[in-house]
Amino acid sequence: MPAARTLVCVPIIVEDFDHALADAKDAAAQNADLVEYRLDGAMDVDVRVTVATAQRMVDESPLPCIVTCRIAREGGAFDGPEEDRLQLFEAVCDGLRPPAYIDIEFAAWRSNPELQRRITAALERTDGSTGLILSAHDFDTRPANLFNLVRDMQAVQAARVIKIAYRARSLRDNCEIAELLALSEKPMIALAMGEFGAPSRILAGKWGGFLTFAALREAEATAPGQPTVRELLDIYRFRDIGPSTRVLGVIGWPVGHSIGWRVHNAVFASMGVDAVYMRLPVAPEWESFKATLLTLLDDPRFALGGCSVTIPHKEHLIRLAREETGRTWEIDPLAQRVGAANTLAVRPDGGCWVGNTDVEGVVAPMAHELGGAVAGRRIAVLGAGGAARAAAIGLASHGALVTVFARRALPAEQIARESAGLPGTVA
């Protein structure tokens, strides 16, 4: 298997031999590098049948494979006797074509000397063709002892690869994932789960991860936030992402509905731009926005090159640009007047430019429809949020006579005050 680049692995929940092999062939057709056979759901029958099935499946696998039988306390379905798992791992290692890796939880490994002895012996019988992945999973939060845990896993001589996966609490946890990969002394899989953790999966190649997981189908993801193979390879162009790739995205709450990641990545592909665009969810509070954006801007491994900003953070972006003194900020005059911004660009020197494209996005097409200009036209704007403010003030700056209709009077009156002195009017 290739070792110089980050691999794409498709996890397959094994319930039926023929279906599992069909999925493995589909993974190969979609250009995945390897598959992970998850056998924990198939261990409720006679273990001898499961072992025989697993041996045959590994022997006939169209891609190199990882064999896993995940225990229940780490997100799997297996809660039977450890002896059954041991027989399974020993059998696949003794098969005609041993798997590329077997995956065993570190918690099980360090608490069971007999497991250590038998697994080490089984791996030795493969003459090095099968490696051990030691893994740790937390589906609830970040482990409190994360760095100590990783250190202890790396110290296990038998482990060829270590894996850590935990639920991200915010986008900032992705920066910690990048740090773990940079510091690792062994090949490492490090992933953050959930909607906040998606960057760790997409940027695994940028940060030197051993592999990332991708589902064959959206409904078959084995962990929260896992993309599909087609999304990862065709839209994000995962195999083109490297250390120099600039990271861009849309910040908002929520951002799941955004199609910007599809549009921008397609444009980057057509223009040959070394950049990737992602959804970047940030909780709605000002404190969350400030802490998250500054962390991403300050982290050279994340390498945030800019972002689109949508509700509810447009006013937050202007506030940050006005208040933060750790770098140079330039605010577009119209965005300054509007009091809301939807675009952040990071310059090569680390300075930031903040602007508002909502204005041009409203004025330009409207002027086209009205024969080239909006000056003197009476135009109604519905709402008084960030986009409505940009539309009203932008139209007034081009001479339009704007009337704002809103459920709350105070925001509408504020827009009217902010438009004082413009060629047009806002009422």
Coordinates of C-alpha atoms in Angstrom, one line a residue, residues 34 42 44 51 56 108 113-114 122 124 139 144-145 182 195 203 243 266 276 282 310 336 345 361 411 425:
L34 CA -8.4 0.2 1.9
A42 CA -21.6 -10.3 13.4
D44 CA -23.7 -12.7 18.1
V51 CA -14.2 -16.7 12.3
R56 CA -12.7 -16.0 3.7
A108 CA -8.4 -3.5 26.2
P113 CA -1.6 -9.3 29.4
E114 CA -3.0 -12.5 27.8
A122 CA -0.2 -13.8 16.0
E124 CA 4.7 -12.3 14.4
F139 CA -18.0 9.7 21.5
A144 CA -9.2 14.9 29.8
N145 CA -5.9 13.1 29.7
A182 CA 2.7 17.0 14.2
E195 CA -20.0 18.5 12.9
L203 CA -7.4 18.1 6.2
P243 CA 0.8 21.2 3.5
A266 CA -15.7 23.2 -8.1
V276 CA -10.2 23.8 0.0
V282 CA -19.4 28.3 15.1
T310 CA -23.2 34.3 7.4
Q336 CA -18.0 49.9 8.2
A345 CA -9.6 37.7 3.5
G361 CA -25.0 41.2 -4.7
P411 CA -33.4 47.9 14.2
T425 CA -32.8 57.8 1.8

